[in-house]
Amino acid sequence: NICAQVCRECKFRIWTSILVKARLGPRTDGSCAAHAYKQVDPSITRRIFILGPSHHVPLSRCALSSVDIYRTPLYDLRIDQKIYGELWKTGMFERMSLQTDEDEHSIEMHLPYTAKAMESHKDEFTIIPVLVGALSESKEQEFGKLFSKYLAAPSNPFVVSSDFCHWGQRFRYSYYDESQGEIYRSIEHLDKMGMSIIEQLDPVSFSNYLKKYHDTICGRHPIGVLLNAITELQKNGMNMSFSFLNYAQSSQCRNWQDSSVSYAAGALTVH
């Protein structure tokens, strides 16, 4: 998941991974995500873009919500209708049905974190939730280019919702490199290969990594959009670096009956 934030000396783009299987509970992913959300400076934040992958409906593009507010246990979050209007006019978006909006957890699970991080300035910001479909690489480039102008603004954090590896029979994914030792070590090695590529800010290399290992990163398309947005800004002379702040697994897999989900948080600095 990614947030973008700027301090007086530099700009931050905060990447957090959040849990996508709600029944597992927030203990591990919440503490990991906190490493990203603690970077947010509410005093300068005015709009928060939240990009989440679609889990329930097939989408070949991106979709916008059809409601005006999202409710959280803390307070209501207002959707920025001005920005929504700009995005809608591009013809690149669909509208989520209310049922799709209510069923999808990838955006929803970020709302309490967002509300808490912004609590001291709760009346001074809006959110822009975007549901990201199964985009082709060319579509990721198109949406990255579109969002780059918003990402460039210091007042516009971007939150990208994703986990890293979902490992185990129930996820139908059991990649194991025996040279790494126990299964959970192999999972960590696989995740950190992907994390290293993300730190290189290279969308092509990230796509190639996914093709080679088929790692079950649920937010791979939102991540691809963000990496392409960064690439677009780099073309215009913005100097950036990315580093991960935290990594965690929901459990340590030691046999084929085990399962786990991985999480990570990081920050993108614009120099």
Coordinates of C-alpha atoms in Angstrom, one line a residue:
N1 CA 0.0 0.0 0.0
I2 CA 1.3 3.4 -0.7
C3 CA 0.9 6.8 0.7
A4 CA 2.6 9.9 -0.6
Q5 CA 3.7 12.6 1.7
V6 CA 6.0 15.6 1.8
C7 CA 8.0 17.2 4.6
R8 CA 9.9 20.5 4.4
E9 CA 13.1 18.9 3.1
C10 CA 11.7 16.1 1.0
K11 CA 8.7 14.3 -0.4
F12 CA 7.6 10.8 0.9
R13 CA 5.6 8.2 -1.0
I14 CA 4.6 5.7 1.7
W15 CA 4.1 2.1 0.6
T16 CA 2.2 -0.1 3.0
S17 CA 1.0 -3.7 2.5
I18 CA -2.3 -4.5 4.3
L19 CA -4.1 -7.7 5.0
V20 CA -6.6 -8.7 2.3
K21 CA -8.1 -11.6 4.1
A22 CA -10.1 -9.9 6.8
R23 CA -10.8 -13.0 8.8
L24 CA -7.1 -13.3 9.6
G25 CA -7.2 -10.2 11.8
P26 CA -5.3 -6.9 11.8
R27 CA -2.6 -7.6 14.4
T28 CA 0.3 -8.3 12.0
D29 CA -0.6 -6.1 9.0
G30 CA -1.8 -3.2 11.2
S31 CA 1.5 -2.9 13.0
C32 CA 3.4 -3.2 9.6
A33 CA 1.1 -0.5 8.0
A34 CA 1.8 1.8 10.9
H35 CA 5.4 2.2 9.7
A36 CA 4.0 3.9 6.6
Y37 CA 1.2 5.9 8.1
K38 CA 3.4 7.4 10.7
Q39 CA 5.2 9.2 7.9
V40 CA 2.0 11.2 7.0
D41 CA 2.0 14.9 7.9
P42 CA -1.7 15.8 8.3
S43 CA -0.9 19.5 8.3
I44 CA 0.0 19.5 4.6
T45 CA -2.2 16.7 3.3
R46 CA -5.3 17.8 1.4
R47 CA -6.2 14.7 -0.8
I48 CA -5.5 11.0 -0.3
F49 CA -5.6 8.7 -3.3
I50 CA -6.4 5.1 -2.3
L51 CA -5.7 2.5 -5.0
G52 CA -7.0 -1.0 -4.3
P53 CA -7.1 -4.2 -6.4
S54 CA -10.5 -5.7 -7.4
H55 CA -11.1 -9.0 -5.7
H56 CA -14.8 -9.7 -6.6
V57 CA -15.6 -8.3 -10.0
P58 CA -13.7 -8.6 -13.3
L59 CA -12.3 -5.2 -14.4
S60 CA -10.0 -4.4 -17.4
R61 CA -9.9 -0.8 -16.3
C62 CA -10.2 1.2 -13.1
A63 CA -13.5 2.1 -11.3
L64 CA -14.7 5.0 -9.2
S65 CA -17.1 4.8 -6.3
S66 CA -20.7 5.9 -6.8
V67 CA -21.1 7.3 -3.2
D68 CA -20.1 10.6 -1.7
I69 CA -18.7 9.5 1.7
Y70 CA -17.2 6.4 3.3
R71 CA -18.0 5.9 7.0
T72 CA -15.4 4.7 9.5
P73 CA -15.7 4.1 13.2
L74 CA -13.9 7.4 13.8
Y75 CA -15.6 9.8 11.4
D76 CA -16.8 10.1 7.8
L77 CA -14.4 10.4 4.9
R78 CA -15.5 12.7 2.0
I79 CA -14.8 11.6 -1.5
D80 CA -13.4 14.4 -3.7
Q81 CA -16.0 14.9 -6.4
K82 CA -13.9 17.5 -8.2
I83 CA -11.1 15.1 -8.8
Y84 CA -13.6 12.3 -9.5
G85 CA -15.0 14.6 -12.2
E86 CA -11.6 15.1 -13.8
L87 CA -10.9 11.4 -13.8
W88 CA -14.3 10.5 -15.2
K89 CA -13.9 13.0 -18.1
T90 CA -10.9 11.0 -19.4
G91 CA -13.2 8.1 -20.3
M92 CA -10.8 5.7 -18.7
F93 CA -13.0 4.7 -15.7
E94 CA -16.0 2.7 -14.9
R95 CA -18.4 3.2 -11.9
M96 CA -18.5 0.7 -9.1
S97 CA -22.0 -0.6 -8.1
L98 CA -22.9 -0.1 -4.5
Q99 CA -22.7 -3.9 -4.0
T100 CA -19.2 -4.0 -5.5
D101 CA -18.1 -1.1 -3.3
E102 CA -19.5 -2.8 -0.1
D103 CA -18.0 -6.2 -1.0
E104 CA -14.4 -4.9 -1.8
H105 CA -12.1 -4.9 1.2
S106 CA -8.9 -3.6 -0.4
I107 CA -9.9 0.0 -0.1
E108 CA -12.2 -0.4 2.9
M109 CA -9.4 -1.7 5.2
H110 CA -7.4 1.4 4.6
L111 CA -10.1 3.8 5.7
P112 CA -9.7 3.5 9.5
Y113 CA -5.9 3.9 9.2
T114 CA -6.4 7.0 7.0
A115 CA -9.0 8.4 9.4
K116 CA -6.7 7.9 12.4
A117 CA -3.6 9.3 10.6
M118 CA -5.6 12.4 9.6
E119 CA -7.6 12.8 12.8
S120 CA -6.0 16.1 13.8
H121 CA -7.1 17.7 10.5
K122 CA -10.2 15.6 9.8
D123 CA -12.1 18.5 8.2
E124 CA -9.3 19.6 5.9
F125 CA -8.9 16.7 3.4
T126 CA -10.7 14.4 1.0
I127 CA -10.1 11.0 -0.4
I128 CA -10.0 9.6 -3.9
P129 CA -10.7 5.8 -3.8
V130 CA -9.9 3.9 -7.1
L131 CA -10.6 0.3 -7.7
V132 CA -7.9 -1.1 -10.0
G133 CA -8.7 -4.0 -12.4
A134 CA -6.5 -6.6 -14.0
L135 CA -4.7 -4.1 -16.2
S136 CA -2.4 -5.0 -19.1
E137 CA 1.1 -3.5 -18.9
S138 CA 0.1 -0.9 -21.4
K139 CA -2.9 0.1 -19.3
E140 CA -0.7 0.3 -16.2
Q141 CA 1.4 2.8 -18.2
E142 CA -1.6 4.8 -19.2
F143 CA -3.0 5.0 -15.7
G144 CA 0.4 5.7 -14.3
K145 CA 0.8 8.7 -16.7
L146 CA -2.7 10.0 -15.7
F147 CA -2.0 9.8 -12.0
S148 CA 1.5 11.1 -12.2
K149 CA 0.3 14.7 -12.2
Y150 CA -1.5 14.1 -8.9
L151 CA 1.4 12.2 -7.4
A152 CA 3.7 15.1 -8.1
A153 CA 1.8 17.4 -5.7
P154 CA 3.2 17.4 -2.1
S155 CA -0.4 17.5 -0.7
N156 CA -1.5 14.3 -2.4
P157 CA -0.6 11.1 -0.5
F158 CA -1.1 7.9 -2.5
V159 CA -2.1 4.7 -0.7
V160 CA -1.7 1.5 -2.7
S161 CA -3.4 -1.5 -1.1
S162 CA -1.6 -4.8 -1.5
D163 CA -0.2 -7.8 0.3
F164 CA 2.9 -9.7 -0.7
C165 CA 3.1 -13.5 -1.0
H166 CA 0.0 -15.5 -0.2
W167 CA 1.5 -19.0 0.4
G168 CA -0.3 -22.3 1.0
Q169 CA -2.8 -24.8 -0.4
R170 CA -5.7 -22.5 0.2
F171 CA -4.0 -19.8 -2.0
R172 CA -3.0 -22.4 -4.6
Y173 CA 0.6 -21.2 -4.4
S174 CA 3.4 -23.2 -2.9
Y175 CA 6.7 -22.0 -4.5
Y176 CA 9.6 -23.3 -2.4
D177 CA 13.3 -22.8 -2.9
E178 CA 14.9 -25.5 -0.7
S179 CA 18.3 -23.7 -0.7
Q180 CA 16.7 -21.0 1.6
G181 CA 16.0 -23.5 4.4
E182 CA 12.5 -23.6 5.9
I183 CA 9.5 -22.6 3.9
Y184 CA 9.0 -19.3 5.6
R185 CA 12.6 -18.4 4.7
S186 CA 11.9 -19.2 1.1
I187 CA 8.8 -17.0 1.2
E188 CA 10.8 -14.1 2.7
H189 CA 13.5 -14.5 0.0
L190 CA 10.9 -14.5 -2.7
D191 CA 9.2 -11.4 -1.3
K192 CA 12.5 -9.5 -0.8
M193 CA 13.4 -10.2 -4.4
G194 CA 10.2 -8.4 -5.4
M195 CA 10.8 -5.6 -2.8
S196 CA 14.3 -5.1 -4.1
I197 CA 12.9 -4.6 -7.6
I198 CA 10.3 -2.2 -6.4
E199 CA 13.1 -0.2 -4.7
Q200 CA 14.7 0.1 -8.1
L201 CA 11.4 1.8 -9.3
D202 CA 11.4 -0.3 -12.5
P203 CA 7.9 -1.3 -13.6
V204 CA 9.3 -3.6 -16.4
S205 CA 11.5 -5.5 -14.0
F206 CA 8.6 -5.9 -11.6
S207 CA 6.4 -7.3 -14.4
N208 CA 9.1 -9.7 -15.3
Y209 CA 9.5 -10.8 -11.7
L210 CA 5.8 -11.6 -11.6
K211 CA 5.9 -13.5 -14.8
K212 CA 8.8 -15.6 -13.6
Y213 CA 7.7 -16.5 -10.1
H214 CA 3.9 -15.9 -10.3
D215 CA 4.1 -14.4 -6.8
T216 CA 0.6 -13.9 -5.4
I217 CA 0.9 -10.2 -4.8
C218 CA -2.8 -9.1 -4.8
G219 CA -2.0 -5.5 -5.5
R220 CA 0.4 -6.1 -8.4
H221 CA -1.7 -3.9 -10.7
P222 CA -2.0 -0.9 -8.4
I223 CA 1.8 -1.3 -7.7
G224 CA 2.4 -1.3 -11.5
V225 CA 0.3 1.9 -11.9
L226 CA 2.3 3.6 -9.1
L227 CA 5.7 2.5 -10.6
N228 CA 4.6 3.8 -14.0
A229 CA 3.5 7.1 -12.4
I230 CA 7.0 7.4 -10.8
T231 CA 8.7 6.6 -14.1
E232 CA 6.7 9.4 -15.7
L233 CA 7.8 11.9 -13.1
Q234 CA 11.4 10.7 -13.4
K235 CA 11.3 11.5 -17.1
N236 CA 10.4 15.1 -16.1
G237 CA 13.5 15.3 -13.9
M238 CA 12.2 14.3 -10.4
N239 CA 14.9 12.4 -8.5
M240 CA 13.5 9.6 -6.3
S241 CA 14.6 6.8 -4.1
F242 CA 12.5 4.1 -2.4
S243 CA 13.3 1.9 0.7
F244 CA 11.2 -0.5 2.7
L245 CA 10.7 0.2 6.4
N246 CA 9.2 -3.1 7.6
Y247 CA 8.4 -6.6 6.6
A248 CA 6.3 -9.3 8.4
Q249 CA 4.5 -12.6 7.8
S250 CA 1.2 -13.6 9.4
S251 CA 2.8 -16.9 10.4
Q252 CA 6.0 -18.9 9.8
C253 CA 5.3 -21.8 7.4
R254 CA 7.2 -25.0 8.1
N255 CA 5.2 -27.7 6.3
W256 CA 2.8 -28.0 3.4
Q257 CA -0.3 -27.7 5.5
D258 CA 0.7 -24.2 6.8
S259 CA -0.3 -20.9 5.1
S260 CA 0.8 -17.3 5.5
V261 CA 0.4 -13.8 4.0
S262 CA 3.3 -11.3 3.8
Y263 CA 3.2 -7.6 4.4
A264 CA 5.6 -4.7 3.9
A265 CA 5.9 -1.0 4.3
G266 CA 8.2 1.5 2.7
A267 CA 8.8 5.1 1.8
L268 CA 9.6 6.9 -1.5
T269 CA 11.7 10.0 -1.1
V270 CA 11.7 12.7 -3.7
H271 CA 15.0 14.6 -3.4

